[in-house]
XYZ file of C-alpha atoms in Angstrom:
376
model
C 161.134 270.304 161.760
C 162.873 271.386 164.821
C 164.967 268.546 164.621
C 166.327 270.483 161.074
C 166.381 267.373 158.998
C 165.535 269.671 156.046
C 167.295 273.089 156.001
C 163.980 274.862 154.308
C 161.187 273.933 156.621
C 160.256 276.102 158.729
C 157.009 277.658 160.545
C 155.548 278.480 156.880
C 155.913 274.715 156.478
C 154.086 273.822 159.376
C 151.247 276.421 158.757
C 150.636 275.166 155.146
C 150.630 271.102 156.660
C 148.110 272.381 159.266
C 146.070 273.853 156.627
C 146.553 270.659 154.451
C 145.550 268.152 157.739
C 142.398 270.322 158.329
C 141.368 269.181 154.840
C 142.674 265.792 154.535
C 140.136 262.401 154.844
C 142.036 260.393 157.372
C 140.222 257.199 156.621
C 142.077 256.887 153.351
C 144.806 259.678 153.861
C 144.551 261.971 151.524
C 144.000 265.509 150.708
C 143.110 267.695 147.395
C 146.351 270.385 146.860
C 143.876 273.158 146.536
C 146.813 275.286 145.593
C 144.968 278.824 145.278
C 143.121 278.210 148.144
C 146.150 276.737 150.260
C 147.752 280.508 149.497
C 144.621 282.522 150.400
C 144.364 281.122 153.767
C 147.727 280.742 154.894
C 148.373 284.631 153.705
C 151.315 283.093 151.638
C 152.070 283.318 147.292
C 151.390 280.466 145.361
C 155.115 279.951 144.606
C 155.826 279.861 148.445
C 152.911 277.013 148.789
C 154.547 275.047 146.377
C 157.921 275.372 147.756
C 157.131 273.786 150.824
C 154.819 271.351 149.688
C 158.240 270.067 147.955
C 159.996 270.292 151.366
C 156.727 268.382 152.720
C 157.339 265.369 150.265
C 161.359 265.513 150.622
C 160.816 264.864 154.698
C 158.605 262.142 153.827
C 155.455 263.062 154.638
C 153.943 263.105 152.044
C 153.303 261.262 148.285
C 152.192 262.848 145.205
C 148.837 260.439 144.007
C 147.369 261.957 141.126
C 148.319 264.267 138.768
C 145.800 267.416 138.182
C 145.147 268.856 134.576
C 143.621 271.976 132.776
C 141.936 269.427 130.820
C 138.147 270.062 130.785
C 135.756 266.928 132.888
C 132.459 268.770 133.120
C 129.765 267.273 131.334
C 127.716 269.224 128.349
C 126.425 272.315 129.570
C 128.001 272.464 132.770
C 130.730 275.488 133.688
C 134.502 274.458 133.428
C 136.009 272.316 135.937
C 139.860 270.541 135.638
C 141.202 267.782 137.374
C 142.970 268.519 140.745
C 146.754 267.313 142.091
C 145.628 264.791 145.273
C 148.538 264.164 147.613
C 148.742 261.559 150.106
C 149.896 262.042 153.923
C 152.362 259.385 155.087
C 154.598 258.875 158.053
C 158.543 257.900 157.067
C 160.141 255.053 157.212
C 162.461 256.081 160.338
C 159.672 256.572 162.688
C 158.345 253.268 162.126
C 161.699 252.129 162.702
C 162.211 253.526 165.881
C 158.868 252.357 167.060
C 159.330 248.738 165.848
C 156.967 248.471 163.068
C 157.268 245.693 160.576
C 155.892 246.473 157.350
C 154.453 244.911 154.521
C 154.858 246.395 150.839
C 157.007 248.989 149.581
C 156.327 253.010 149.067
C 152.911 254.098 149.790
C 151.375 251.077 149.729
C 153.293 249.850 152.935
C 151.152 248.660 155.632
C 151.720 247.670 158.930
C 151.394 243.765 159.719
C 153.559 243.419 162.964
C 156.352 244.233 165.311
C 159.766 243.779 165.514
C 161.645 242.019 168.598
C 163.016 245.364 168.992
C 159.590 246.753 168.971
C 157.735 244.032 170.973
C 160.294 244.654 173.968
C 159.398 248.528 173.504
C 155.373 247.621 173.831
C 156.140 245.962 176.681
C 158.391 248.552 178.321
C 155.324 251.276 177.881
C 152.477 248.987 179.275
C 154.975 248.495 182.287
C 155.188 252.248 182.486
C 151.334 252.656 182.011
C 150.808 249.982 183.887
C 152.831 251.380 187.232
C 151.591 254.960 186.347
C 148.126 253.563 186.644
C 148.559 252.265 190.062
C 150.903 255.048 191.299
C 147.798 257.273 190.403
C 145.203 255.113 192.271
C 147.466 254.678 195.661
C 147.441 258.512 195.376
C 143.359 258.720 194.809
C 143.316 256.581 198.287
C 145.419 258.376 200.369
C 144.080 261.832 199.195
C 140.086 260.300 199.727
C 138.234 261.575 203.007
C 137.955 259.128 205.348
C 133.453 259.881 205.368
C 133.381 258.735 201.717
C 135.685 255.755 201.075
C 133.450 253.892 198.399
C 133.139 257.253 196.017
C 135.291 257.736 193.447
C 137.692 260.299 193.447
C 137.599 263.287 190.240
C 140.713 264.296 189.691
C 141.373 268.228 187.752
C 144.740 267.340 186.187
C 145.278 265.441 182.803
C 144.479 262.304 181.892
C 148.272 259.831 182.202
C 149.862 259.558 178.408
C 153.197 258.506 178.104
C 154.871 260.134 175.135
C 156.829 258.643 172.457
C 160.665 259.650 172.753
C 160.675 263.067 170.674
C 158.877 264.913 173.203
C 157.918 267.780 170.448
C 155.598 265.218 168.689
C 153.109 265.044 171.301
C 150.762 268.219 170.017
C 149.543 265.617 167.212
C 151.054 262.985 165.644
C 149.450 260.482 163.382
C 149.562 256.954 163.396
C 150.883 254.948 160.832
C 149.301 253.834 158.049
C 147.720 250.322 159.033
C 144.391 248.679 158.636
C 142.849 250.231 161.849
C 139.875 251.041 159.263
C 137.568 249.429 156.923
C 138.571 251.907 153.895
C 139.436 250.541 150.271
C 143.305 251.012 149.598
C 143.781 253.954 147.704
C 144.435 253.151 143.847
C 147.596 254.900 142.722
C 147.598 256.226 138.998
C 151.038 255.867 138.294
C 154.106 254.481 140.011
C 157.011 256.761 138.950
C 157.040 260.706 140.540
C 158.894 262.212 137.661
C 160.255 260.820 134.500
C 164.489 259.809 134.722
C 166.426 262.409 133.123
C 168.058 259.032 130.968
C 164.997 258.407 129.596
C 164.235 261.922 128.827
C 167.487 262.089 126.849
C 167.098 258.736 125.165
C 166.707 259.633 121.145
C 164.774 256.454 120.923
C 161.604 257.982 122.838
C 158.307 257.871 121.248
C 157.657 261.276 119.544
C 154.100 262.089 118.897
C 151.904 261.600 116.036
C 150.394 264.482 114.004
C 147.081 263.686 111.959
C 147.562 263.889 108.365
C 144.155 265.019 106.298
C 144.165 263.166 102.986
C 141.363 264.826 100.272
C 138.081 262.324 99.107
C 140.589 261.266 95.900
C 143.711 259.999 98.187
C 145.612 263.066 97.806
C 147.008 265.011 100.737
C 145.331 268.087 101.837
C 147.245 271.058 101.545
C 147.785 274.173 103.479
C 146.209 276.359 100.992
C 143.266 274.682 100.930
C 143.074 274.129 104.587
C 143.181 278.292 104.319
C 140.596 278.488 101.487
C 138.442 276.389 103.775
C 138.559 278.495 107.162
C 138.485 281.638 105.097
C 134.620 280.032 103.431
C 133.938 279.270 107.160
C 134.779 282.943 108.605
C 132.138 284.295 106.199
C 129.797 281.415 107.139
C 129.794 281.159 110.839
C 128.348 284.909 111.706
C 125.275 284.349 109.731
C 124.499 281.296 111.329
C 124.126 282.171 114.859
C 123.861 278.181 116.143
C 127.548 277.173 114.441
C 129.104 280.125 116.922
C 129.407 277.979 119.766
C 132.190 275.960 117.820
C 135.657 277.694 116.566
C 136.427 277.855 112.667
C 138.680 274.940 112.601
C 136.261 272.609 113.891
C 133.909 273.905 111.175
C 135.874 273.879 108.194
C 136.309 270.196 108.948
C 133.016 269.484 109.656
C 131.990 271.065 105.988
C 134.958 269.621 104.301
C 132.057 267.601 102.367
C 130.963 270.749 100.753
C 133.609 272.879 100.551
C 135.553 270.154 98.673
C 132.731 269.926 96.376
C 132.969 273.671 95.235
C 130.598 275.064 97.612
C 130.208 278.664 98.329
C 129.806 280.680 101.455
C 126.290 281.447 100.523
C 125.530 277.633 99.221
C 126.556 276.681 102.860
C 124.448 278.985 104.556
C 121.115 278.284 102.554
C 121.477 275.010 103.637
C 122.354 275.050 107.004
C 119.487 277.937 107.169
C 117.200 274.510 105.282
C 117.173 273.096 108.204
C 115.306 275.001 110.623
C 116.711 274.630 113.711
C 114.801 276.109 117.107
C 117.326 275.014 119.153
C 121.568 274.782 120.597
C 123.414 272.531 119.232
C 125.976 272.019 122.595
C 128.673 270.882 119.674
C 127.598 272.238 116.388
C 130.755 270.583 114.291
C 129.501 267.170 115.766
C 125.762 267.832 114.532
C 126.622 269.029 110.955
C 129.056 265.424 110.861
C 125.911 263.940 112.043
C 123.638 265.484 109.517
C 125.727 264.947 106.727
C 126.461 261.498 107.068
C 122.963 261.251 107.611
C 122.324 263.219 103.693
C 125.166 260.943 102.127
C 123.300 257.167 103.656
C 120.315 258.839 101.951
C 121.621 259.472 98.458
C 123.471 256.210 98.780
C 120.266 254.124 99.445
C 118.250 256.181 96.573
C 121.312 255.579 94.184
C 121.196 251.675 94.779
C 117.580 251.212 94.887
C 117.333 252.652 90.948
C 119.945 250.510 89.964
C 118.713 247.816 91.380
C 114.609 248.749 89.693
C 116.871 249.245 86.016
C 116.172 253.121 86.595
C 117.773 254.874 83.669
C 118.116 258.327 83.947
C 119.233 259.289 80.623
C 116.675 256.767 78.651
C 113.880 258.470 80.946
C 114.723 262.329 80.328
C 114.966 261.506 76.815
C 111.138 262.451 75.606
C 112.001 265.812 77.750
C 114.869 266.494 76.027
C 113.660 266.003 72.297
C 112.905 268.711 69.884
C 109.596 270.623 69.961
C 108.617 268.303 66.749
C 109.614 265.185 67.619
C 107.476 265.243 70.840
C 104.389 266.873 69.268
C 104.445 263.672 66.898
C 105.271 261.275 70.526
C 102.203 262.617 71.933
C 99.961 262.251 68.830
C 101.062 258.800 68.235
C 100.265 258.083 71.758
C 96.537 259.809 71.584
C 96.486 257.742 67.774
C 97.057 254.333 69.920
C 94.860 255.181 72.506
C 91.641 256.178 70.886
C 92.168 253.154 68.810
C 91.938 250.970 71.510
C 88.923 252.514 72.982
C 86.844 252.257 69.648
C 87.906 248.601 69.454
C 86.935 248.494 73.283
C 83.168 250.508 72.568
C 82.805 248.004 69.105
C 82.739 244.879 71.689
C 80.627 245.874 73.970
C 78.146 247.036 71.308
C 78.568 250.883 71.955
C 78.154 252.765 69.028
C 79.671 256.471 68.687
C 77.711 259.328 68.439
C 78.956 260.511 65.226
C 79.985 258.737 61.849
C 83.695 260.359 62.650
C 86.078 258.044 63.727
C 88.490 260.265 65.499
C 91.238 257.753 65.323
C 91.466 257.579 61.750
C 91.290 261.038 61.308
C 94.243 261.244 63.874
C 95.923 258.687 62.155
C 95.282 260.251 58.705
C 96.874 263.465 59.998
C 99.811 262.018 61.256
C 100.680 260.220 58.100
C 99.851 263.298 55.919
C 102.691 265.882 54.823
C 101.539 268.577 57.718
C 101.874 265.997 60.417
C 105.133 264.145 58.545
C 108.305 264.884 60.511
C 111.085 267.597 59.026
C-alpha cells in the first residue's frame, strides 16, 4: 500500500485486512466477509467496509469464492440463518514473479510446483547470505566467550538473523504463497466468472424467466378473479383456525384450491379442517392440508373402484328407499308373505306342527291379494 499501486488504499484498508487475517483459516485460505461485524470492530460504516474490500480484490489479494444470499438454510424449527459471501486471501502474480515462483494452474487455483532459473539463482544468493551471516555470528559468539567457559554456549539478547525479501516494508507479516505446504483439500470454487459481461447482459437472446401458469381441474386457465375470490375465502378462514397461521394466505388458497373450486364456503372449510382434531404445529400447514387431501382423494378413488368392480349400483340400491309409501308397504309384505311360507314348508318337514289351525301365510297372502292390500 505504501508503494501506492492503488490510489484508494489506505490505513482503513489495512485495518479492515488485519481484521479479515485475524479471522481467516490459513490451511485453506479463506475467510467469511462478516460484513456487519467487519464494520463494528473496525469503528468504520458498512459502505466504507465494502469499499475497500473492492480495493482489497483490485490489488490482488484477494478472490471472491462464494456468493452469500438472504435465502433461508435453517432447518424446520430453527431461527433464520442466510448464506454468507466467503472470500479467499491470495498473493499476486508479481510477487511470485519477483521471487521466482513457477506456477501451475491459472487464477486461484494456481499452485506452486517450482522455481524459475531466475529464482533458483535468487535461493542460492540468500542461503549464501544466511549461510555467511550464520558464521559471521558464530566467529563473533567466540571471540566475545570468556576464556573460563569455552565449551558453553553463548545466549545472545538480540534477534534471531532473517534476511528480508527486497521490499523491506513487508517484513511485519507477509504470507507465503499458496503451495501445498499442507495436507488441506483444494478449496472447491462455485463459479468461475466474478461478474456477468456487460455483452451478455445486453444480449436480447438471454434466457428470461419462467412464470407458473395455474390451469383450473377442467384445463382452463385460472383467472385473477378467482385467484381473488380464493384468498378473500382464505382471509376469513385462516383466523379461526389457529394451526393454518403459521403459513401466509397465498400458500393457503392453493393448498384448498380442491375445495374452493368445488364451491366450498368459508365455514365448509373450517368444519373440516376443525374434523380433524389436531393437538399439535403443523411447521408448514399448506404442505399438511396437500398431504391430507391427497390422502381424502386416494380414498374416494379406491372406494369408487372397488364398487364398480363388486357391480355396486347406487341408483338400483336406493331404489326401495326412494319408492312411494305404498309401494314399499306392499315390498315388505311380500317379503314377510315369502318368508313365513318358507318356514311352514320348513316346520311341515321336520314334522313340527303349529300351534294354531291359522296359517299366517295364507292369511298374509290372502290380504295382499284382496282389494285393501291391492296397489292404487
Amino acid at each position: 500500500m505504501a508503494a501506492g499501486l492503488h490510489e484508494e488504499a489506505g490505513p482503513t484498508t489495512m485495518e479492515i485486512a488485519e481484521d479479515l487475517a485475524a479471522r481467516m483459516d490459513f490451511r485453506r485460505g479463506i475467510v467469511v466477509y462478516d460484513l456487519e461485524g467487519t464494520a463494528r470492530r473496525t469503528g468504520t460504516s458498512p459502505a466504507t467496509v465494502k469499499r475497500h474490500i473492492r480495493v482489497m480484490r483490485e490489488l490482488g489479494a484477494l478472490v471472491w469464492l462464494v456468493h452469500g444470499s438472504k435465502r433461508n438454510i435453517a432447518l424446520p424449527g430453527e431461527p433464520y440463518m442466510a448464506t454468507g459471501t466467503i472470500y479467499g486471501a491470495v498473493i499476486p502474480p508479481v510477487f511470485d514473479e519477483a521471487m521466482g515462483h513457477r506456477l501451475s494452474g491459472t487464477g486461484y487455483e494456481a499452485r506452486v510446483c517450482g522455481v524459475t532459473e531466475a529464482g533458483r539463482e535468487r535461493a542460492v544468493a540468500q542461503a549464501s547470505v544466511r549461510s555467511e551471516a550464520r558464521d559471521q555470528g558464530r566467529r563473533r559468539t567466540e571471540r566475545q566467550r570468556p576464556s573460563g567457559r569455552r565449551g558453553a554456549p553463548a545466549r545472545t539478547g538480540g534477534p534471531v538473523d532473517n534476511v528480508v525479501v527486497d521490499n523491506p516494508r513487508s517484513q511485519a507479516r507477509e504470507p507465503h504463497s499458496l503451495g501445498r505446504y499442507h495436507r488441506a483439500p483444494a478449496v472447491q470454487v462455485d463459479g468461475g466468472c466474478k461478474d456477468t459481461s456487460r455483452k451478455r447482459a445486453i444480449c436480447p437472446t438471454a434466457p428470461r424467466p419462467s412464470f407458473k401458469i395455474s390451469y383450473n381441474p377442467d384445463g382452463s386457465r385460472r383467472t385473477a378473479s378467482q385467484t381473488r375470490r380464493g384468498i378473500g375465502i382464505i382471509q376469513q378462514v385462516r383466523p379461526r383456525v389457529t394451526w393454518t397461521q403459521r403459513a401466509s394466505s397465498r400458500e393457503l388458497e392453493v393448498a384448498l384450491r380442491p375445495r374452493t373450486n368445488a364451491g366450498w364456503d368459508s365455514q365448509m372449510i373450517i368444519e373440516e379442517l376443525h374434523s380433524w382434531h389436531l393437538t399439535w404445529q403443523p411447521v408448514n400447514p399448506a404442505a399438511y392440508i396437500r398431504a391430507r387431501l391427497a390422502q381424502q382423494a386416494t380414498a374416494e378413488h379406491q372406494t369408487a373402484a372397488a364398487k364398480l368392480a363388486e357391480g355396486w349400483d347406487e341408483q338400483a340400491a336406493s331404489g326401495p328407499l326412494a319408492a312411494s309409501s305404498p309401494d314399499l308397504v306392499r315390498s315388505v309384505l311380500h317379503g314377510l308373505a315369502e318368508g313365513l311360507a318358507a318356514h311352514s314348508a320348513r316346520q311341515a318337514e321336520l314334522g313340527l306342527d303349529d300351534l294354531t289351525d291359522d296359517s299366517a301365510a295364507a292369511t298374509m297372502a290372502a290380504f295382499l291379494n284382496s282389494r285393501t292390500g291391492a296397489p292404487a
